[in-house]
Every structure is written in structure tokens, then in C-alpha cells.
Amino acid sequence: MTASPVLSRDADGVRILTVDRPDKLNALNRATLEALDAAFAAAAEDAAVRTLVLTGSGPKAFVAGADIAEMNGLSAIEGREFSLVGQRLMRRIERLPKPVVAMLNGYALGGGLELAMACHLRIAADTARLGQPEVNLGLVPGFGGTQRLLRLAGRAAALELCLTGVPIDAARALQLGLVNRVVPAAELEAQTMQLAAQLASAAPLALRGVLDAVVLGGECAIEEGLQFETAQFALLFASEDMREGTGAFLEKRKPQFRNR
Ligand code: COA
């Protein structure tokens, strides 16, 4: 049996998924896209998983893109399928009912940046480099990059990155709002795990409400988004965790959320 291209380990409610093809800078071939899709689907269903961290193996790369060697041999019909498999994975991550943090430990290029942008939060090592270099291959981003980059960082940045194909450093990515935080490479894991632990101890139903309202709300008109926010807000009054959170505040103690 061949080893899975995605490693999984759990620590106190946090599932850490690692793309594990370091000799190919964790490039996304079809098998890796499918393994990631299955791993995220399983994590969504597993009540013990409260939050996820996604990263890449080795010191150089988060993910250096879709697998160029594999793409080189595809027909147009197969290329469409490859794009749809990638887009499906990215959408699954974006719509996951639990927070996903991308830990950018190096190159996040092409499909790697698309993968990072599908996650809810991004922490980058100061050594990371981000870009959409597909144009250098005679391609356009095909896993949602043109759309998510546009929405995250605006039209000027999306056009600059996609038209030039030139990668940017982590500091510039922070300026553009493309990452939430930049930390020294030596502190990346500790700081990411600290954030993940915080998310893992929060009220899961409230986190889910935030993810639904922000992700879906960002895709519709404000009137619809506001109605949606009210529906999420109202629903949480039916949860035990809301009584616990408000009760703990009034009793001046730390809340214990139970995902109910
Ligand atoms: N697809 C397939 N293989 C890839 C890859 C990708 N996207 N990115 C890197 N690799 C492979 C290289 O072919 C090489 O394999 P080999 O040792 O069998 O020759 C290995 O990973 C190491 O990469 P290498 O290029 O030698 O490392 P480097 O440190 O010199 O350069 C990069 C690093 C990221 C600048 C360079 O690998 C690169 O430009 N990669 C492609 C980025 C890209 O265009 N991504 C978008 C794809 S849509």
C-alpha cells in the first residue's frame, strides 16, 4: 500500500493535517486533492475535532502548487475535471462548520495559495512566499484563486499577482490582508497551535454561526446577510452553550462549552 499524501494527528481537539510530499514541495496531484477532500470530510463529521490546522511537510513549502508534471499530460476535458476536483476541495474547506487555520511554513504558490485562501485564517512564517504563478505556465489559477484573491485582497492585488505571476513576501501579504499574522519562522508552530487551542476551547455552535454568517454573508447582498445573521443569533439562544457562556460571565467564572 502506498503511503497517504496527507498526514493527520490530533491534539486536544485540534486536528493537524499535513500535506506530505516534501520531495515535490507538497505539490497537489489528484491523489493529494482527493486525500485532502476525504480528510476534511472526516474532520467535519468528527465531534472530537473542534478546529483544524493545515500545513505542509518539510522546511521549504506549504504547497508549491498544483502538480505541474501531472498537469502537463492532461487533455482539456481532464483539465476541467482537475479544476473541478480542486474547486470542490477548496469549497469544502471554506464551508467547513469548524475553523481551519492555514500554517504557511514556506512557499504557498498557485494551488497552494488557493488552498490557503480557502482556509478561514492564515498565519505565515516571515520566510513564506505567496503567489499565483500560473501565467508563467500558460495557465490561469483553476482552484478558485481568481475569485478568492479578488474577494480577499481586492481587484488591484488580484490582477497584480495573477498577471505578473511574481510571488510576494509575507510582509507584503500582510499589508494586502492576504494573511492574518506573520511570525518568525521559529515561532510559527507554537503561535499557530496557541490560536488553534483558543478556537478549540470556544463554543463550537457559536463558531459555526460566525463561519456561516461571514462566509455566506460575504457572498450575498447586505439585506440577506443581515437576515442570515439574525437567524444565526436567534438559533444560538436554543443552545446550552449560550446559557453557559452568559451565565459564566455573570458568575465571574470561566465557561465550559459542551457543543450543545
Ligand atoms: N508541481 C510539481 N513538482 C513541483 C512543483 C509543482 N508545482 N513545485 C516544485 N516541484 C518539484 C520540482 O520539480 C522538484 O522536483 P525534482 O527534484 O524531482 O526535480 C522539487 O519539487 C523541488 O523543487 P525545486 O524547483 O528544485 O526547488 P527550488 O527550491 O529550486 O524552487 C520553487 C522552489 C517553489 C521556486 C520552484 O519549485 C517552483 O517554481 N515551483 C513551481 C511553482 C508553480 O509554478 N506553482 C504553480 C503551479 S499551478
Short mmCIF file of C-alpha atoms and ligand atoms in Angstrom, two decimals:
data_model
loop_
_atom_site.label_atom_id
_atom_site.label_comp_id
_atom_site.label_asym_id
_atom_site.label_seq_id
_atom_site.Cartn_x
_atom_site.Cartn_y
_atom_site.Cartn_z
CA MET A 1 0.00 0.00 0.00
CA THR A 2 1.33 3.47 -0.86
CA ALA A 3 1.58 5.98 1.99
CA SER A 4 -1.12 8.65 2.16
CA PRO A 5 -0.01 12.07 0.89
CA VAL A 6 -1.83 13.64 3.86
CA LEU A 7 -0.77 13.05 7.48
CA SER A 8 -3.25 13.52 10.31
CA ARG A 9 -2.73 13.87 14.04
CA ASP A 10 -4.91 15.08 16.88
CA ALA A 11 -4.02 17.16 19.93
CA ASP A 12 -6.67 18.36 22.41
CA GLY A 13 -9.49 18.94 19.94
CA VAL A 14 -7.18 20.21 17.17
CA ARG A 15 -6.67 18.09 14.05
CA ILE A 16 -3.43 18.85 12.25
CA LEU A 17 -3.40 17.87 8.57
CA THR A 18 -0.06 17.92 6.78
CA VAL A 19 0.40 17.64 3.02
CA ASP A 20 3.27 15.19 2.87
CA ARG A 21 5.13 15.22 -0.46
CA PRO A 22 8.19 17.19 0.64
CA ASP A 23 10.35 15.97 -2.26
CA LYS A 24 7.84 17.68 -4.61
CA LEU A 25 7.36 20.69 -2.32
CA ASN A 26 3.93 19.22 -1.42
CA ALA A 27 2.54 19.79 -4.92
CA LEU A 28 -1.13 18.88 -5.29
CA ASN A 29 -1.61 15.93 -7.60
CA ARG A 30 -5.02 14.35 -7.96
CA ALA A 31 -4.35 11.76 -5.25
CA THR A 32 -3.40 14.51 -2.79
CA LEU A 33 -6.50 16.58 -3.64
CA GLU A 34 -8.65 13.51 -3.04
CA ALA A 35 -6.88 12.61 0.21
CA LEU A 36 -7.37 16.17 1.48
CA ASP A 37 -11.04 16.11 0.49
CA ALA A 38 -11.57 12.86 2.42
CA ALA A 39 -9.61 14.17 5.42
CA PHE A 40 -11.67 17.38 5.64
CA ALA A 41 -14.94 15.46 5.16
CA ALA A 42 -13.99 13.13 8.02
CA ALA A 43 -12.97 16.02 10.29
CA ALA A 44 -16.30 17.77 9.65
CA GLU A 45 -18.15 14.68 10.90
CA ASP A 46 -15.95 14.01 13.95
CA ALA A 47 -17.35 15.78 17.03
CA ALA A 48 -13.99 15.43 18.83
CA VAL A 49 -12.40 17.75 16.25
CA ARG A 50 -13.08 21.36 17.22
CA THR A 51 -10.65 23.11 14.89
CA LEU A 52 -8.12 22.24 12.17
CA VAL A 53 -4.62 23.31 11.22
CA LEU A 54 -3.39 22.71 7.67
CA THR A 55 0.30 22.79 6.79
CA GLY A 56 2.98 21.23 4.56
CA SER A 57 5.84 18.83 5.29
CA GLY A 58 9.44 19.96 5.34
CA PRO A 59 11.12 23.31 5.87
CA LYS A 60 10.57 24.83 2.41
CA ALA A 61 6.96 24.70 1.35
CA PHE A 62 3.38 24.86 2.49
CA VAL A 63 2.31 23.77 -1.01
CA ALA A 64 4.17 24.85 -4.19
CA GLY A 65 1.12 24.49 -6.39
CA ALA A 66 -0.83 22.02 -8.42
CA ASP A 67 1.37 19.21 -9.71
CA ILE A 68 2.88 20.58 -12.92
CA ALA A 69 4.14 17.18 -14.08
CA GLU A 70 0.65 15.73 -13.78
CA MET A 71 -0.97 18.74 -15.50
CA ASN A 72 1.46 18.59 -18.40
CA GLY A 73 -0.23 15.41 -19.71
CA LEU A 74 -3.88 16.41 -19.32
CA SER A 75 -6.41 16.94 -22.11
CA ALA A 76 -8.87 19.86 -21.91
CA ILE A 77 -11.59 17.54 -20.59
CA GLU A 78 -9.21 16.18 -17.94
CA GLY A 79 -8.08 19.73 -17.14
CA ARG A 80 -11.68 20.71 -16.47
CA GLU A 81 -12.06 17.71 -14.17
CA PHE A 82 -8.82 18.58 -12.34
CA SER A 83 -10.09 22.13 -11.81
CA LEU A 84 -13.45 20.86 -10.53
CA VAL A 85 -11.80 18.42 -8.10
CA GLY A 86 -9.63 21.26 -6.77
CA GLN A 87 -12.53 23.70 -6.55
CA ARG A 88 -14.66 21.15 -4.73
CA LEU A 89 -11.94 20.67 -2.10
CA MET A 90 -11.48 24.42 -1.62
CA ARG A 91 -15.21 24.95 -1.26
CA ARG A 92 -15.45 22.08 1.24
CA ILE A 93 -12.77 23.72 3.38
CA GLU A 94 -14.34 27.18 3.11
CA ARG A 95 -17.76 25.78 4.10
CA LEU A 96 -16.46 23.53 6.87
CA PRO A 97 -18.50 24.13 10.05
CA LYS A 98 -15.30 24.44 12.13
CA PRO A 99 -12.42 26.89 11.82
CA VAL A 100 -9.47 25.92 9.64
CA VAL A 101 -6.14 27.69 10.16
CA ALA A 102 -3.52 27.55 7.39
CA MET A 103 0.01 27.46 8.80
CA LEU A 104 2.18 28.80 5.96
CA ASN A 105 5.63 27.37 6.59
CA GLY A 106 7.13 28.30 3.20
CA TYR A 107 6.06 28.60 -0.44
CA ALA A 108 2.30 28.98 -0.93
CA LEU A 109 2.14 29.19 -4.71
CA GLY A 110 -0.60 28.55 -7.25
CA GLY A 111 -2.84 25.81 -5.84
CA GLY A 112 -1.00 26.28 -2.54
CA LEU A 113 -2.17 29.86 -2.22
CA GLU A 114 -5.63 28.79 -3.38
CA LEU A 115 -5.65 26.17 -0.62
CA ALA A 116 -4.52 28.74 1.95
CA MET A 117 -7.19 31.22 0.84
CA ALA A 118 -9.93 28.60 1.28
CA CYS A 119 -8.93 28.31 4.96
CA HIS A 120 -10.56 30.70 7.44
CA LEU A 121 -7.36 32.12 8.96
CA ARG A 122 -3.77 32.23 7.74
CA ILE A 123 -0.60 32.55 9.81
CA ALA A 124 2.61 32.89 7.80
CA ALA A 125 6.24 32.42 8.72
CA ASP A 126 8.24 35.53 7.86
CA THR A 127 10.06 33.35 5.29
CA ALA A 128 6.88 32.36 3.40
CA ARG A 129 6.32 33.47 -0.18
CA LEU A 130 2.89 33.68 -1.76
CA GLY A 131 1.89 33.94 -5.39
CA GLN A 132 -0.23 32.86 -8.34
CA PRO A 133 2.45 31.97 -10.93
CA GLU A 134 0.13 30.03 -13.29
CA VAL A 135 0.54 32.63 -16.02
CA ASN A 136 4.19 31.53 -16.30
CA LEU A 137 2.89 28.08 -17.26
CA GLY A 138 0.43 29.46 -19.81
CA LEU A 139 -2.45 28.93 -17.39
CA VAL A 140 -4.80 30.78 -15.06
CA PRO A 141 -5.47 29.76 -11.45
CA GLY A 142 -8.00 26.93 -11.61
CA PHE A 143 -8.85 26.11 -7.98
CA GLY A 144 -10.77 29.32 -7.21
CA GLY A 145 -7.75 31.62 -6.96
CA THR A 146 -9.01 34.36 -9.25
CA GLN A 147 -12.22 34.61 -7.21
CA ARG A 148 -10.90 34.26 -3.65
CA LEU A 149 -7.91 36.53 -4.18
CA LEU A 150 -10.25 39.17 -5.63
CA ARG A 151 -12.55 38.92 -2.63
CA LEU A 152 -9.78 38.77 -0.02
CA ALA A 153 -7.36 41.38 -1.30
CA GLY A 154 -9.28 43.34 -3.96
CA ARG A 155 -9.00 43.74 -7.71
CA ALA A 156 -5.68 45.58 -7.85
CA ALA A 157 -3.86 42.92 -5.85
CA ALA A 158 -5.61 40.04 -7.61
CA LEU A 159 -4.68 41.41 -11.02
CA GLU A 160 -1.10 42.17 -9.95
CA LEU A 161 -0.45 38.70 -8.57
CA CYS A 162 -2.25 36.79 -11.34
CA LEU A 163 -0.99 38.91 -14.26
CA THR A 164 2.66 39.09 -13.23
CA GLY A 165 2.96 35.68 -11.54
CA VAL A 166 5.60 37.22 -9.27
CA PRO A 167 5.44 35.96 -5.67
CA ILE A 168 5.29 38.36 -2.73
CA ASP A 169 6.85 38.02 0.71
CA ALA A 170 4.91 37.53 3.93
CA ALA A 171 5.17 41.19 4.97
CA ARG A 172 3.52 42.32 1.72
CA ALA A 173 0.89 39.59 2.06
CA LEU A 174 0.04 41.01 5.49
CA GLN A 175 -0.26 44.52 4.02
CA LEU A 176 -2.69 43.20 1.41
CA GLY A 177 -4.81 41.40 4.02
CA LEU A 178 -3.92 38.09 2.46
CA VAL A 179 -2.66 36.65 5.77
CA ASN A 180 -3.84 37.41 9.30
CA ARG A 181 -0.47 37.30 11.00
CA VAL A 182 3.24 36.98 10.21
CA VAL A 183 5.52 35.44 12.83
CA PRO A 184 9.21 34.47 12.96
CA ALA A 185 9.61 31.03 11.34
CA ALA A 186 10.89 29.53 14.61
CA GLU A 187 7.66 30.56 16.38
CA LEU A 188 5.23 29.55 13.65
CA GLU A 189 4.13 26.22 15.10
CA ALA A 190 3.81 27.44 18.70
CA GLN A 191 1.83 30.53 17.75
CA THR A 192 -0.44 28.61 15.39
CA MET A 193 -1.14 25.95 17.99
CA GLN A 194 -1.90 28.64 20.56
CA LEU A 195 -4.51 30.15 18.23
CA ALA A 196 -5.92 26.69 17.42
CA ALA A 197 -6.18 25.85 21.14
CA GLN A 198 -8.11 29.06 21.72
CA LEU A 199 -10.54 28.17 18.91
CA ALA A 200 -10.83 24.59 20.18
CA SER A 201 -11.99 25.77 23.60
CA ALA A 202 -14.58 28.22 22.22
CA ALA A 203 -18.30 27.40 21.83
CA PRO A 204 -18.47 25.28 18.64
CA LEU A 205 -22.03 26.28 17.73
CA ALA A 206 -21.11 29.96 18.01
CA LEU A 207 -18.02 29.43 15.83
CA ARG A 208 -20.18 27.67 13.29
CA GLY A 209 -22.61 30.60 13.35
CA VAL A 210 -19.78 33.05 12.70
CA LEU A 211 -18.40 30.92 9.83
CA ASP A 212 -21.84 30.60 8.23
CA ALA A 213 -22.68 34.28 8.62
CA VAL A 214 -19.33 35.64 7.40
CA VAL A 215 -18.64 33.15 4.59
CA LEU A 216 -22.19 33.01 3.21
CA GLY A 217 -22.96 36.62 4.14
CA GLY A 218 -19.95 37.76 2.14
CA GLU A 219 -21.48 36.14 -0.93
CA CYS A 220 -24.88 37.88 -0.85
CA ALA A 221 -26.47 41.34 -0.59
CA ILE A 222 -26.34 43.01 2.84
CA GLU A 223 -30.10 42.70 3.49
CA GLU A 224 -29.90 38.93 3.04
CA GLY A 225 -26.68 38.79 5.06
CA LEU A 226 -28.26 40.70 7.95
CA GLN A 227 -31.29 38.40 7.97
CA PHE A 228 -28.95 35.47 7.99
CA GLU A 229 -27.00 36.93 10.93
CA THR A 230 -30.26 37.38 12.89
CA ALA A 231 -31.23 33.77 12.18
CA GLN A 232 -27.83 32.56 13.48
CA PHE A 233 -28.08 34.83 16.53
CA ALA A 234 -31.60 33.65 17.37
CA LEU A 235 -30.73 29.97 16.90
CA LEU A 236 -27.96 30.19 19.50
CA PHE A 237 -30.50 31.13 22.21
CA ALA A 238 -31.59 27.49 21.94
CA SER A 239 -28.09 26.25 22.85
CA GLU A 240 -26.86 25.19 26.29
CA ASP A 241 -23.52 26.80 25.48
CA MET A 242 -25.14 30.25 25.20
CA ARG A 243 -26.65 29.84 28.71
CA GLU A 244 -23.26 28.60 29.92
CA GLY A 245 -21.31 31.48 28.31
CA THR A 246 -23.61 34.23 29.56
CA GLY A 247 -24.05 32.50 32.96
CA ALA A 248 -20.30 32.09 33.43
CA PHE A 249 -19.77 35.78 32.72
CA LEU A 250 -22.36 36.76 35.34
CA GLU A 251 -20.89 34.29 37.86
CA LYS A 252 -17.36 35.57 37.09
CA ARG A 253 -16.01 32.13 36.13
CA LYS A 254 -14.54 30.50 33.00
CA PRO A 255 -17.19 28.88 30.76
CA GLN A 256 -17.11 25.16 29.91
CA PHE A 257 -18.59 24.75 26.45
CA ARG A 258 -20.01 21.33 25.54
CA ASN A 259 -21.10 21.72 21.93
CA ARG A 260 -24.78 21.58 22.85
N1 COA B 1 4.49 20.61 -9.33
C1 COA B 1 5.27 19.54 -9.45
N2 COA B 1 6.51 19.47 -8.93
C2 COA B 1 6.97 20.54 -8.27
C3 COA B 1 6.20 21.70 -8.10
C4 COA B 1 4.90 21.71 -8.68
N3 COA B 1 4.06 22.77 -8.54
N4 COA B 1 6.93 22.60 -7.41
C5 COA B 1 8.10 22.00 -7.14
N5 COA B 1 8.12 20.77 -7.67
C6 COA B 1 9.23 19.79 -7.61
C7 COA B 1 10.37 20.15 -8.54
O1 COA B 1 10.07 19.73 -9.86
C8 COA B 1 11.50 19.38 -7.90
O2 COA B 1 11.36 18.01 -8.23
P1 COA B 1 12.67 17.16 -8.72
O3 COA B 1 13.58 17.20 -7.52
O4 COA B 1 12.10 15.81 -8.99
O5 COA B 1 13.22 17.89 -9.89
C9 COA B 1 11.19 19.51 -6.41
O6 COA B 1 9.80 19.79 -6.32
C10 COA B 1 11.95 20.61 -5.73
O7 COA B 1 11.69 21.82 -6.40
P2 COA B 1 12.85 22.78 -6.97
O8 COA B 1 12.27 23.59 -8.09
O9 COA B 1 14.09 22.02 -7.24
O10 COA B 1 13.09 23.72 -5.68
P3 COA B 1 13.68 25.20 -5.65
O11 COA B 1 13.93 25.50 -4.21
O12 COA B 1 14.77 25.35 -6.62
O13 COA B 1 12.46 26.13 -6.18
C11 COA B 1 10.18 26.90 -6.32
C12 COA B 1 11.29 26.26 -5.45
C13 COA B 1 8.88 26.87 -5.49
C14 COA B 1 10.54 28.34 -6.67
C15 COA B 1 10.02 26.07 -7.61
O14 COA B 1 9.91 24.70 -7.25
C16 COA B 1 8.81 26.43 -8.44
O15 COA B 1 8.80 27.45 -9.12
N6 COA B 1 7.76 25.56 -8.41
C17 COA B 1 6.57 25.74 -9.20
C18 COA B 1 5.69 26.82 -8.67
C19 COA B 1 4.46 26.99 -9.54
O16 COA B 1 4.52 27.40 -10.68
N7 COA B 1 3.30 26.66 -8.95
C20 COA B 1 2.06 26.82 -9.62
C21 COA B 1 1.61 25.55 -10.21
S1 COA B 1 -0.02 25.74 -10.87
#
